[in-house]
Amino acid sequence: MEFWPRTEEEALAAQEVLRSRVVSVRLPASPRTVAGLDVAYDGDRLGAAVVVLDYADLSVRDTALVIGRPAFPYVPGLFAFREVPSLLDALEKLTVRPDVLICDGHGLAHPRRFGLAAHLGVLTDLPAFGVGKTRLVGEFAPVGAERGDRSPLVDAGETVGAVLRTRSGVKPVFVSAGHRIDLDTACAITLRLTPKFRLPETTRVADRACRDLLQLTERHRG
């Protein structure tokens, strides 16, 4: 990438430009493959993982791993700028192009409506959404206790996501569309990817892959 912001002001300006390119549409058909993206940290190093799963049986179709360093300081609301370059590098290494990207983070449920999932979706022009473990913005009414129950996540009068119960009696997750996907489809895919656990299989497999990568490279460095 020829240019990457170096200051908070540059990042905010880039975010504003990219945000205008977000598109919200319904997927024309069910995806054949879905990719989980995650990043783990070890001091000043990071491990980025993209794992592509078959949507029908959730088997792993492809994996790409990258060791890198954060590309931007930690600034609330600009977290994507730390991770996007390494995640893009990992996406470039894939031999199976995924139909949908699923980020461990947020899409429109962001103070400026441009979280990691929206950022990656715009830069790759792939459908993308986020499934967060915790809330970044917004308020919501209590969610029903059964799997599939959901409540709108509302920020400043705008519905920016959904609080979705993926396992009965287990705390919900925060789903938000990023790019080229609508919220209902994002929630439906999330439920398909959570047959046994609270978090999508895409997130679970990618999280394990990037943590294993850091541990393996640390042993080699030692």
C-alpha positions as a printed NumPy array, in Angstrom:
array([[  0.   ,   0.   ,   0.   ],
       [  1.572,   3.282,  -1.098],
       [  0.092,   5.47 ,   1.627],
       [ -0.843,   4.681,   5.195],
       [ -1.77 ,   7.352,   7.75 ],
       [  0.909,   8.284,  10.241],
       [ -1.045,  10.728,  12.412],
       [ -4.494,  10.779,  13.983],
       [ -5.52 ,  13.62 ,  11.678],
       [ -4.48 ,  11.671,   8.564],
       [ -6.311,   8.586,   9.797],
       [ -9.503,  10.508,  10.474],
       [ -9.359,  12.039,   7.006],
       [ -8.781,   8.633,   5.39 ],
       [-11.613,   7.138,   7.418],
       [-13.977,   9.859,   6.219],
       [-13.117,   9.231,   2.57 ],
       [-13.406,   5.459,   2.834],
       [-16.632,   5.618,   4.839],
       [-18.396,   7.243,   1.894],
       [-17.799,   4.06 ,  -0.131],
       [-19.702,   1.713,   2.196],
       [-22.59 ,  -0.06 ,   0.448],
       [-25.417,  -1.882,   2.225],
       [-27.097,  -4.544,   0.081],
       [-28.529,  -8.014,   0.606],
       [-26.339, -10.893,  -0.553],
       [-27.859, -12.377,  -3.736],
       [-27.265, -15.96 ,  -2.569],
       [-25.863, -17.956,   0.319],
       [-22.076, -17.852,   0.429],
       [-20.04 , -20.902,  -0.49 ],
       [-17.082, -19.868,   1.638],
       [-16.662, -17.563,   4.621],
       [-13.442, -16.209,   6.099],
       [-12.613, -15.454,   9.697],
       [-10.038, -12.737,  10.344],
       [ -8.268, -12.161,  13.63 ],
       [ -5.096, -10.658,  15.064],
       [ -3.149, -11.576,  18.205],
       [ -0.444,  -9.482,  19.859],
       [  2.843, -10.272,  21.535],
       [  4.468,  -7.042,  22.627],
       [  5.315,  -5.078,  19.481],
       [  4.593,  -8.062,  17.209],
       [  1.285,  -9.193,  15.822],
       [  0.107, -12.362,  14.158],
       [ -2.659, -12.   ,  11.579],
       [ -4.729, -14.965,  10.432],
       [ -7.352, -15.431,   7.741],
       [ -9.044, -18.831,   7.7  ],
       [-11.531, -19.76 ,   4.963],
       [-14.283, -22.22 ,   5.884],
       [-16.737, -24.066,   3.705],
       [-20.151, -22.616,   4.546],
       [-21.917, -25.97 ,   4.137],
       [-19.909, -28.083,   6.574],
       [-17.558, -25.542,   8.246],
       [-14.446, -27.424,   7.162],
       [-11.248, -25.425,   6.651],
       [-10.584, -24.68 ,   2.986],
       [ -7.575, -22.367,   3.257],
       [ -5.416, -20.554,   5.807],
       [ -3.049, -17.598,   5.471],
       [ -0.806, -16.264,   8.246],
       [  1.327, -13.134,   8.559],
       [  3.743, -11.925,  11.24 ],
       [  3.915,  -8.147,  11.376],
       [  3.866,  -5.079,  13.567],
       [  1.04 ,  -2.67 ,  14.344],
       [  0.821,  -0.119,  11.541],
       [ -0.593,   2.668,  13.714],
       [ -0.596,   3.707,  17.385],
       [ -3.514,   2.702,  19.577],
       [ -6.196,   5.387,  19.247],
       [ -9.825,   4.631,  20.196],
       [-11.996,   4.616,  17.076],
       [ -8.969,   4.143,  14.8  ],
       [ -8.038,   0.627,  15.841],
       [ -8.465,  -0.779,  12.325],
       [ -5.445,   1.207,  11.143],
       [ -3.235,  -0.974,  13.373],
       [ -4.353,  -4.27 ,  11.831],
       [ -5.62 ,  -3.74 ,   8.296],
       [ -2.229,  -3.86 ,   6.481],
       [ -1.311,  -7.258,   7.978],
       [ -4.803,  -8.632,   7.351],
       [ -4.644,  -7.468,   3.726],
       [ -1.273,  -9.199,   3.365],
       [ -2.825, -12.41 ,   4.685],
       [ -5.802, -12.1  ,   2.339],
       [ -3.397, -11.764,  -0.594],
       [ -1.806, -15.106,   0.316],
       [ -5.07 , -17.056,   0.112],
       [ -5.618, -19.484,  -2.744],
       [ -9.388, -19.667,  -2.035],
       [-11.138, -16.318,  -2.358],
       [-13.833, -16.069,   0.325],
       [-17.354, -14.883,  -0.42 ],
       [-17.758, -13.107,   2.936],
       [-15.321, -11.693,   5.508],
       [-16.229, -12.006,   9.193],
       [-14.197,  -9.865,  11.555],
       [-13.679, -10.152,  15.273],
       [-14.865,  -6.587,  15.757],
       [-17.426,  -4.176,  14.403],
       [-18.711,  -2.695,  11.161],
       [-21.202,   0.178,  11.367],
       [-21.409,  -0.157,  15.176],
       [-18.587,   2.347,  15.511],
       [-18.504,   6.015,  16.607],
       [-18.02 ,   7.113,  12.972],
       [-19.815,   4.081,  11.449],
       [-16.569,   2.67 ,  10.07 ],
       [-15.138,  -0.155,  12.14 ],
       [-12.739,  -2.89 ,  11.059],
       [-15.318,  -4.875,   9.066],
       [-16.386,  -1.823,   7.076],
       [-12.754,  -0.831,   6.51 ],
       [-11.719,  -4.243,   5.186],
       [-14.894,  -4.597,   3.158],
       [-14.339,  -1.309,   1.336],
       [-10.639,  -1.969,   0.658],
       [-11.274,  -5.491,  -0.672],
       [-14.775,  -4.83 ,  -2.084],
       [-15.892,  -8.07 ,  -0.436],
       [-19.016,  -8.47 ,   1.691],
       [-17.91 ,  -8.062,   5.297],
       [-19.438,  -7.814,   8.74 ],
       [-18.326,  -7.867,  12.343],
       [-19.191, -10.044,  15.312],
       [-17.961,  -8.411,  18.486],
       [-17.718,  -9.948,  21.936],
       [-18.344,  -6.569,  23.576],
       [-20.242,  -3.418,  22.706],
       [-18.378,  -0.427,  21.303],
       [-21.309,   2.   ,  20.921],
       [-25.072,   2.016,  21.324],
       [-27.841,   0.941,  23.645],
       [-30.198,  -2.001,  23.469],
       [-33.227,  -3.5  ,  25.141],
       [-32.893,  -6.82 ,  26.971],
       [-32.434,  -9.764,  24.61 ],
       [-34.581, -12.904,  24.89 ],
       [-32.893, -15.914,  26.451],
       [-33.248, -18.281,  23.483],
       [-30.871, -18.857,  20.584],
       [-31.782, -16.525,  17.709],
       [-33.345, -13.839,  19.896],
       [-32.042, -10.381,  19.097],
       [-32.436,  -6.723,  19.955],
       [-31.537,  -3.667,  17.849],
       [-28.311,  -1.928,  18.774],
       [-29.13 ,   1.782,  18.553],
       [-26.695,   4.698,  18.631],
       [-27.841,   8.319,  18.31 ],
       [-31.224,   7.142,  17.053],
       [-29.709,   4.921,  14.34 ],
       [-29.78 ,   1.123,  14.295],
       [-26.119,   0.217,  13.838],
       [-26.254,  -3.497,  14.609],
       [-27.977,  -6.272,  16.505],
       [-27.411,  -7.869,  19.875],
       [-27.81 , -11.55 ,  18.99 ],
       [-28.187, -14.561,  21.243],
       [-26.247, -17.379,  19.581],
       [-26.569, -19.861,  22.474],
       [-29.568, -20.15 ,  24.785],
       [-28.779, -18.759,  28.218],
       [-25.339, -17.497,  27.137],
       [-24.493, -13.812,  26.822],
       [-25.115, -12.416,  23.309],
       [-22.738, -11.114,  20.651],
       [-22.801,  -7.799,  18.804],
       [-23.335,  -8.147,  15.047],
       [-22.945,  -5.224,  12.662],
       [-22.868,  -5.004,   8.89 ],
       [-19.71 ,  -3.658,   7.319],
       [-19.882,  -3.522,   3.504],
       [-21.991,  -5.12 ,   0.766],
       [-24.189,  -6.968,   3.273],
       [-27.307,  -6.188,   5.299],
       [-27.832,  -6.774,   8.998],
       [-30.416,  -9.554,   8.642],
       [-28.076, -11.576,   6.432],
       [-25.16 , -10.97 ,   8.796],
       [-27.237, -12.293,  11.705],
       [-28.385, -15.334,   9.706],
       [-24.792, -16.202,   8.788],
       [-23.699, -15.716,  12.401],
       [-26.311, -18.215,  13.584],
       [-25.227, -20.693,  10.903],
       [-21.636, -20.394,  12.144],
       [-22.473, -20.943,  15.829],
       [-23.78 , -24.523,  15.992],
       [-22.011, -25.281,  19.293],
       [-20.41 , -22.165,  20.733],
       [-21.174, -18.499,  21.404],
       [-18.657, -17.203,  18.852],
       [-18.682, -18.066,  15.126],
       [-16.429, -20.908,  14.021],
       [-14.686, -18.426,  11.731],
       [-13.621, -16.353,  14.731],
       [-12.673, -19.37 ,  16.838],
       [-10.478, -20.95 ,  14.16 ],
       [ -8.791, -17.671,  13.175],
       [ -8.143, -16.764,  16.812],
       [ -6.471, -20.112,  17.432],
       [ -4.423, -19.817,  14.233],
       [ -2.962, -16.393,  15.   ],
       [ -2.16 , -17.318,  18.615],
       [ -0.467, -20.54 ,  17.544],
       [  1.518, -18.554,  14.97 ],
       [  2.893, -16.19 ,  17.607],
       [  3.788, -19.045,  19.94 ],
       [  5.567, -20.953,  17.174],
       [  7.597, -17.968,  16.001],
       [  8.489, -17.071,  19.586],
       [  9.903, -20.56 ,  20.135],
       [ 11.928, -20.247,  16.938],
       [ 13.237, -16.849,  18.017],
       [ 14.273, -18.33 ,  21.366]])
